[in-house]
Amino acid sequence: GTRAEAPPAPVEVVHGLGAGDAFGGSPRPGPLSGRDLEPAMRHADAAGAVVASRPACSSATPTEPEVADLLARAASPDAAGLPSQS
């Protein structure tokens, strides 16, 4: 089996419902489509983090640009100070 570790994208958690759905439903292709596991995990984590940073899961589904923005900010040197997604 393949194993990969990916650090979480830091956000201020507002509401946890729906974060797992966003993680599991993340559209980033992974190992089953011949791609590396780590980028797929990072994308899924960021999708879940965006949802967790919003007050309601029913309207919190992140767009691809929002996930990409969080991934870019999480990769920056001052990532520990990330504000919540609104």
Coordinates of C-alpha atoms in Angstrom, one line a residue:
G1 CA 0.0 0.0 0.0
T2 CA 0.9 3.6 -0.4
R3 CA 1.3 5.9 2.5
A4 CA 1.5 9.7 2.6
E5 CA 1.4 12.4 5.2
A6 CA 0.1 15.8 4.7
P7 CA -0.1 18.6 7.3
P8 CA -3.6 20.1 7.9
A9 CA -4.5 23.4 6.4
P10 CA -5.0 25.7 9.4
V11 CA -8.3 27.5 9.7
E12 CA -10.5 28.7 12.5
V13 CA -13.1 26.0 13.0
V14 CA -16.6 27.5 13.1
H15 CA -18.8 24.4 12.4
G16 CA -17.6 20.9 11.8
L17 CA -20.6 19.4 10.0
G18 CA -20.0 18.7 6.4
A19 CA -16.2 18.8 6.6
G20 CA -15.9 15.1 6.2
D21 CA -18.2 15.1 3.2
A22 CA -16.1 17.8 1.6
F23 CA -13.0 15.8 2.3
G24 CA -14.4 12.6 0.9
G25 CA -16.0 14.3 -2.1
S26 CA -12.9 16.3 -3.0
P27 CA -12.6 16.1 -6.8
R28 CA -8.8 15.9 -6.9
P29 CA -7.7 12.7 -8.7
G30 CA -5.6 10.4 -6.5
P31 CA -3.8 7.1 -6.8
L32 CA -6.7 5.3 -8.5
S33 CA -6.2 7.6 -11.5
G34 CA -2.4 7.2 -11.5
R35 CA -1.6 10.4 -9.5
D36 CA 0.3 10.8 -6.3
L37 CA -1.5 10.4 -3.0
E38 CA -0.1 13.4 -1.1
P39 CA -1.5 16.2 -3.4
A40 CA -4.9 14.4 -3.4
M41 CA -4.8 14.3 0.4
R42 CA -3.8 18.0 0.7
H43 CA -6.6 19.0 -1.6
A44 CA -9.2 16.9 0.3
D45 CA -8.0 18.3 3.6
A46 CA -8.3 21.9 2.3
A47 CA -11.8 21.2 1.0
G48 CA -12.8 20.0 4.4
A49 CA -11.1 22.9 6.2
V50 CA -12.9 25.5 4.0
V51 CA -16.2 23.9 5.1
A52 CA -15.2 23.7 8.7
S53 CA -14.4 27.4 8.7
R54 CA -18.0 28.4 7.6
P55 CA -21.1 28.6 9.7
A56 CA -23.4 26.3 7.7
C57 CA -22.5 23.1 5.9
S58 CA -25.5 23.3 3.5
S59 CA -24.1 26.4 1.8
A60 CA -20.4 25.8 2.5
T61 CA -19.3 23.6 -0.4
P62 CA -16.0 25.2 -1.5
T63 CA -15.2 26.1 -5.1
E64 CA -12.0 24.9 -6.7
P65 CA -10.5 28.4 -6.5
E66 CA -11.2 28.6 -2.8
V67 CA -9.5 25.3 -2.2
A68 CA -6.5 26.4 -4.3
D69 CA -6.3 29.7 -2.4
L70 CA -6.3 27.9 1.0
L71 CA -3.6 25.5 -0.2
A72 CA -1.5 28.4 -1.5
R73 CA -1.9 30.3 1.8
A74 CA -1.2 27.1 3.9
A75 CA 2.1 26.7 2.0
S76 CA 3.3 30.2 2.9
P77 CA 5.8 30.8 5.7
D78 CA 3.2 32.5 7.9
A79 CA 0.6 29.8 7.5
A80 CA 0.1 29.5 11.3
G81 CA -1.6 32.9 11.3
L82 CA -4.2 32.1 8.7
P83 CA -7.6 33.8 9.3
S84 CA -10.8 31.8 8.9
Q85 CA -12.5 31.5 5.5
S86 CA -15.6 33.6 5.4

